[in-house]
Short mmCIF file of C-alpha atoms in Angstrom, two decimals:
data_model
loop_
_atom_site.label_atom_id
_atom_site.label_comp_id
_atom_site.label_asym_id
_atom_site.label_seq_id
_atom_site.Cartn_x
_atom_site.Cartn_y
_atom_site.Cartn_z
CA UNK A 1198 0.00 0.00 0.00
CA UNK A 1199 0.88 3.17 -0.74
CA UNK A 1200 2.14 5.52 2.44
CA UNK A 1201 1.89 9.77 2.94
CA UNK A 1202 4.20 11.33 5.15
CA UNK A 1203 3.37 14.76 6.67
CA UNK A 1204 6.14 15.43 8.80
CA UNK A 1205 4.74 18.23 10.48
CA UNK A 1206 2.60 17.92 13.03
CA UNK A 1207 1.84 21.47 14.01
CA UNK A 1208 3.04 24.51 12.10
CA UNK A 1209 2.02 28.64 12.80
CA UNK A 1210 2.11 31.21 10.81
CA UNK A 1211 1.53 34.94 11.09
CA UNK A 1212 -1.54 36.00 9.64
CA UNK A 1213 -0.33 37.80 6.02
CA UNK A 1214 2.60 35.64 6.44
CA UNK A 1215 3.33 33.05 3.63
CA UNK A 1216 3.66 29.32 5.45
CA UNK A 1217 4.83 25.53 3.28
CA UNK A 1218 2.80 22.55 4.50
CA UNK A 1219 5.62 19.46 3.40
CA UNK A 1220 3.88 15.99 2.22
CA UNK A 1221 6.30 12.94 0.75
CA UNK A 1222 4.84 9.78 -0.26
CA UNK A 1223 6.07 6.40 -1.49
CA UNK A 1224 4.49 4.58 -4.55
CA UNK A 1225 5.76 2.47 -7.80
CA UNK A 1226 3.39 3.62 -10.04
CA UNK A 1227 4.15 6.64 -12.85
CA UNK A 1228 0.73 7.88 -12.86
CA UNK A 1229 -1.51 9.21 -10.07
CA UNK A 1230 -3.21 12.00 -8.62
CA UNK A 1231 -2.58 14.21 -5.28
CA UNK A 1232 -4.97 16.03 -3.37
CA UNK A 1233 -4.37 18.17 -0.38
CA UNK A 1234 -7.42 18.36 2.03
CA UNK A 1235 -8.89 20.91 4.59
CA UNK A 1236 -10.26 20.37 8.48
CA UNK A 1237 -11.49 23.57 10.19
CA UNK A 1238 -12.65 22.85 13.19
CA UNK A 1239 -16.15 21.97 11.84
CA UNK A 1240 -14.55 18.67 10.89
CA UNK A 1241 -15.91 18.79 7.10
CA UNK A 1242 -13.11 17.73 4.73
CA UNK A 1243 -12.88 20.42 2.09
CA UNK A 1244 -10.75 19.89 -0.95
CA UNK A 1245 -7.92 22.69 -1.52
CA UNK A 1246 -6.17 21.65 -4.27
CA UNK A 1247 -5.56 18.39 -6.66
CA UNK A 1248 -2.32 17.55 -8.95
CA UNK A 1249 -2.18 14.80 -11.56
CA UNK A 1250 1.02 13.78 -11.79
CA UNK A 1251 1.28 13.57 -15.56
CA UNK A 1252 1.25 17.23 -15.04
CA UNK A 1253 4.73 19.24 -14.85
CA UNK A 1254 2.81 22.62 -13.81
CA UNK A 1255 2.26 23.03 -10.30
CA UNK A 1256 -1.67 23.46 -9.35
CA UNK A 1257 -2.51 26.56 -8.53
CA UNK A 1258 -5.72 27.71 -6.90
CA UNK A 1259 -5.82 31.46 -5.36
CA UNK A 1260 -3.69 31.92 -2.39
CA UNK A 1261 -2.91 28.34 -2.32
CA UNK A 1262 -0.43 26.53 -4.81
CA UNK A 1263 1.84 23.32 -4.43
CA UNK A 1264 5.20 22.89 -5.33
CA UNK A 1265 5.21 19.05 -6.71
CA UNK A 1266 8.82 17.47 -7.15
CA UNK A 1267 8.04 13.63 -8.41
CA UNK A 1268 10.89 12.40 -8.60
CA UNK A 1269 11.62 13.55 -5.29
CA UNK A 1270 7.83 12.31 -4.41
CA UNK A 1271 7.38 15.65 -2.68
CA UNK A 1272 3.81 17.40 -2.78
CA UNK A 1273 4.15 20.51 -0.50
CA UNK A 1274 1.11 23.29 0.00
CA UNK A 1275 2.15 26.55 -0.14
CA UNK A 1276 -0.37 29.27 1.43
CA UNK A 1277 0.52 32.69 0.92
CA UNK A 1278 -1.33 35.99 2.62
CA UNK A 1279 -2.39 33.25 5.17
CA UNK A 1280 -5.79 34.28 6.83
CA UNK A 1281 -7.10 33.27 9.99
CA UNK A 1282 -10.12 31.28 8.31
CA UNK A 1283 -7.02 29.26 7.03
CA UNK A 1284 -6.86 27.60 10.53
CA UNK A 1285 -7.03 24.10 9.99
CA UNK A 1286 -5.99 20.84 9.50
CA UNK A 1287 -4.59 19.45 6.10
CA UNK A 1288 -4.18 16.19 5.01
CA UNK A 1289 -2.25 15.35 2.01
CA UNK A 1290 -3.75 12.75 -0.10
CA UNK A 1291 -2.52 10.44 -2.85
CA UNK A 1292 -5.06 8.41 -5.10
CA UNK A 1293 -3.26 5.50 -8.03
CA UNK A 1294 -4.57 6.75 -11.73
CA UNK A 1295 -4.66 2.67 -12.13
CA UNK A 1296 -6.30 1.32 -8.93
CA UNK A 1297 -7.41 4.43 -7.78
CA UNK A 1298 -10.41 2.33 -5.42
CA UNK A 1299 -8.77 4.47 -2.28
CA UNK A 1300 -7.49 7.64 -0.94
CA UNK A 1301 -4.62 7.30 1.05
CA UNK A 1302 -4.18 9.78 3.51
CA UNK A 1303 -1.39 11.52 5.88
CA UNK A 1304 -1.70 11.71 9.34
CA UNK A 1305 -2.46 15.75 8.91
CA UNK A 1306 -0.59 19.14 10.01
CA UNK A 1307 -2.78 21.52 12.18
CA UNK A 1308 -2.03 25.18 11.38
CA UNK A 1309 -2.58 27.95 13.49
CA UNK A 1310 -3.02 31.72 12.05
CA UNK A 1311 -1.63 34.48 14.69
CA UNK A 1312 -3.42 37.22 14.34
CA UNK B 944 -28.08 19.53 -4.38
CA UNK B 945 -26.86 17.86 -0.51
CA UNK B 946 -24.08 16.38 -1.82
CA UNK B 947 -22.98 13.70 1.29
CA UNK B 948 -25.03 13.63 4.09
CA UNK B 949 -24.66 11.22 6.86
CA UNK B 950 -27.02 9.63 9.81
CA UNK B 951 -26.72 10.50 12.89
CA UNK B 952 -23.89 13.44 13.70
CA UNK B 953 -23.42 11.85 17.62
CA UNK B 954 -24.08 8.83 18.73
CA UNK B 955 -22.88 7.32 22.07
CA UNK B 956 -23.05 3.52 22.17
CA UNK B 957 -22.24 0.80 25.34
CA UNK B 958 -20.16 -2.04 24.49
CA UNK B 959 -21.89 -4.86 22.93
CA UNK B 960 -24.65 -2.60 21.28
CA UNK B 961 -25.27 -2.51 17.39
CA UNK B 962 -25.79 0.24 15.41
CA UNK B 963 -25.83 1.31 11.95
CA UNK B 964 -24.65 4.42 9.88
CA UNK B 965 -26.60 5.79 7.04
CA UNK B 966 -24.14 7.56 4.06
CA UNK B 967 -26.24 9.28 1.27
CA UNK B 968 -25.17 10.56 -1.78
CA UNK B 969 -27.03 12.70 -4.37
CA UNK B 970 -24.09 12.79 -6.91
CA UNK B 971 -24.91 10.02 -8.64
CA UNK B 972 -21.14 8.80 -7.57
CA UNK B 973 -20.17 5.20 -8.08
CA UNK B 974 -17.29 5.10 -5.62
CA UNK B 975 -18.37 5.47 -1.99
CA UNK B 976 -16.50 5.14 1.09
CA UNK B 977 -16.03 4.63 5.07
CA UNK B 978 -12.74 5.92 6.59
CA UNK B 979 -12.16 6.41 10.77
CA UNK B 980 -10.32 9.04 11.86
CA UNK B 981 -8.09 8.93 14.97
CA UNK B 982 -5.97 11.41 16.20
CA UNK B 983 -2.03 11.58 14.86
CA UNK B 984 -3.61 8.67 12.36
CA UNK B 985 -4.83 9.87 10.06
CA UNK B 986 -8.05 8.96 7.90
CA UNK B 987 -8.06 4.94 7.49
CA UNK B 988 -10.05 3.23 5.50
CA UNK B 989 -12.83 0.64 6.68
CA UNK B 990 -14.52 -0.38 3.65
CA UNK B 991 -15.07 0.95 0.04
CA UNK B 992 -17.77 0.30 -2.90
CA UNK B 993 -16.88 0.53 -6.15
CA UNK B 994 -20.53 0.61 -7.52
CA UNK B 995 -24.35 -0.58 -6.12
CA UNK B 996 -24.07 -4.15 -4.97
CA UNK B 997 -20.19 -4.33 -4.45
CA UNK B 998 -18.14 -3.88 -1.15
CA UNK B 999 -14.85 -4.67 -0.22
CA UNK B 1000 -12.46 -4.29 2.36
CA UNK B 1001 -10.13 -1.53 3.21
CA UNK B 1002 -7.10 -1.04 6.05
CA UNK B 1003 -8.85 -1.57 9.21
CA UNK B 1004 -12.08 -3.91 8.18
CA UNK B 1005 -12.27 -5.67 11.47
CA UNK B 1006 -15.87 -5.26 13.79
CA UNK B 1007 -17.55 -3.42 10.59
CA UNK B 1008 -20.26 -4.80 7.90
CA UNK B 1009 -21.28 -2.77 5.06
CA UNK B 1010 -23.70 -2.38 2.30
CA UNK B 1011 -24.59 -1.30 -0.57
CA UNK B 1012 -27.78 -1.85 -2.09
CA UNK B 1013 -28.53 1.37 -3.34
CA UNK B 1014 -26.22 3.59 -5.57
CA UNK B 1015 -26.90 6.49 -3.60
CA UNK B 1016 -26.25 4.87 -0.07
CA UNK B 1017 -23.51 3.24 1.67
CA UNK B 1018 -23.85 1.66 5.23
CA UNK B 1019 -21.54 0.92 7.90
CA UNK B 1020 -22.51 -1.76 10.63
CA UNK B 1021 -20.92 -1.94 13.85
CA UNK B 1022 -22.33 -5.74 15.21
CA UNK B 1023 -21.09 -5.59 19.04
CA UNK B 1024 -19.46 -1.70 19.42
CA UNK B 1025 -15.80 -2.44 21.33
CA UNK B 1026 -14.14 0.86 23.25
CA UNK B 1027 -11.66 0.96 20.01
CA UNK B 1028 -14.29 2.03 18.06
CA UNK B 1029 -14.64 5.13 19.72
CA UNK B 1030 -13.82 7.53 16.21
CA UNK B 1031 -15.21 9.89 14.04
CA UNK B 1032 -16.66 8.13 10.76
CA UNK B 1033 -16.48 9.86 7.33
CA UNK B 1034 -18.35 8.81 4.48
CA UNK B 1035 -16.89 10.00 0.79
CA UNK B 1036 -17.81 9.29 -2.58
CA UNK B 1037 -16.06 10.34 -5.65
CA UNK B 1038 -17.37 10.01 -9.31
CA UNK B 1039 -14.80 7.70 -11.12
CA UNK B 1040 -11.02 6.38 -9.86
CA UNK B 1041 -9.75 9.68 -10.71
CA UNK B 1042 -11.59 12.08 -9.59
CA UNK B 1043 -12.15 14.06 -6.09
CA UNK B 1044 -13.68 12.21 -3.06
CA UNK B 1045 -16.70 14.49 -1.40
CA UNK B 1046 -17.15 14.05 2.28
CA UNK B 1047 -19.84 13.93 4.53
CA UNK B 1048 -19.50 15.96 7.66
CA UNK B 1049 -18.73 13.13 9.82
CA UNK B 1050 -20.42 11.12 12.76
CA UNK B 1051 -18.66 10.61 15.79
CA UNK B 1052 -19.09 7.82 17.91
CA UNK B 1053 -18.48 7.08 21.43
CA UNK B 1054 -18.60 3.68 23.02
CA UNK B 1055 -18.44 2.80 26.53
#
């Protein structure tokens, strides 16, 4: 089975402030997709932003963009002008393009916005 | 449009009791799911469905049934409810093998 690492159990960042989420994860397979997830405190899981890994261009979505290094098997989140609605855990996610019947998920970062 | 709704939001069992969560799904999705999440662990998965009729097992199967007799919803048994159950349950469904999983807003459940 395929594994996600988040390293980072807790991370803060000053609200304005520009803060990297890190993600590795450890597959065989050439094609698949990555997803990183969010968990304010009302517990519903929000999608922030998906890669394919076909793809050489980093996702980008608003504030929030990744910086994907596959060979490496690095997917980091990158949130700049952080907000304090940004609060919240995130869970990096990886999903096979060939037996993509599961997400696989990392064990999260919570993020804390100082005002 | 509800998109994934699940039954109940709290539910407090004793050990030994039985109980049953409902997952619904207005999508028209043909992947649906049941994951636990634990703190520092993560989401795991219990069970999955790749389409009405079908179930199969995921990371951490043991003390759960499911079901699937409806496209649209996706149930998760607990037979006799052991103190390691004690989670919050997420149900997700997701269109194809590609595509994004949607989540329900979770159930947590207690058991004494």
């Amino acid at each position: 089975a395929q594994t996600v690492t988040q390293s980072q159990p807790e991370m803060s960042v000053q609200e304005a402030e520009t803060v990297t989420l890190s993600c590795t994860y450890d597959t065989s397979e050439s094609d698949y997709y990555l997803f990183w997830y969010k968990q304010p405190p009302s517990r519903q899981m929000i999608l922030v932003i998906r890669q394919e890994a076909y793809k050489q261009q980093n996702a980008t979505e608003n504030r929030f963009s990744v910086n994907f290094q596959k060979a490496a098997k690095s997917f980091s989140l990158k949130i700049s002008d952080s907000q304090l609605g940004d609060a919240a855990m995130y869970f990096c996610a990886y999903r096979s393009a060939n037996t993509g019947n599961q997400f696989y998920f990392g064990t999260g970062t919570s993020l804390t916005v100082i005002p | 449009n509800a998109g994934v709704t699940q039954t109940p939001k709290f539910r407090v069992l004793k050990t030994g009791q039985s109980m049953t969560l409902l997952c619904a799904q207005d999508m028209n999705h043909e992947y649906m799911y049941w994951y636990r999440q634990d703190p520092g662990m993560g989401l795991r998965l219990i069970h999955y469905s790749v389409g009405e009729g079908t179930t199969a097992k995921g990371e951490v199967p043991d003390g759960y049934n499911v079901s699937r007799l409806k496209k649209q919803n996706f149930l998760l048994g607990l037979e006799s409810a052991a103190p390691s159950q004690t989670s919050v349950y997420f149900c997700a469904s997701s269109y194809s093998s590609i595509r994004d999983g949607h989540f329900g807003p979770g159930t947590r459940l207690t058991v004494l």
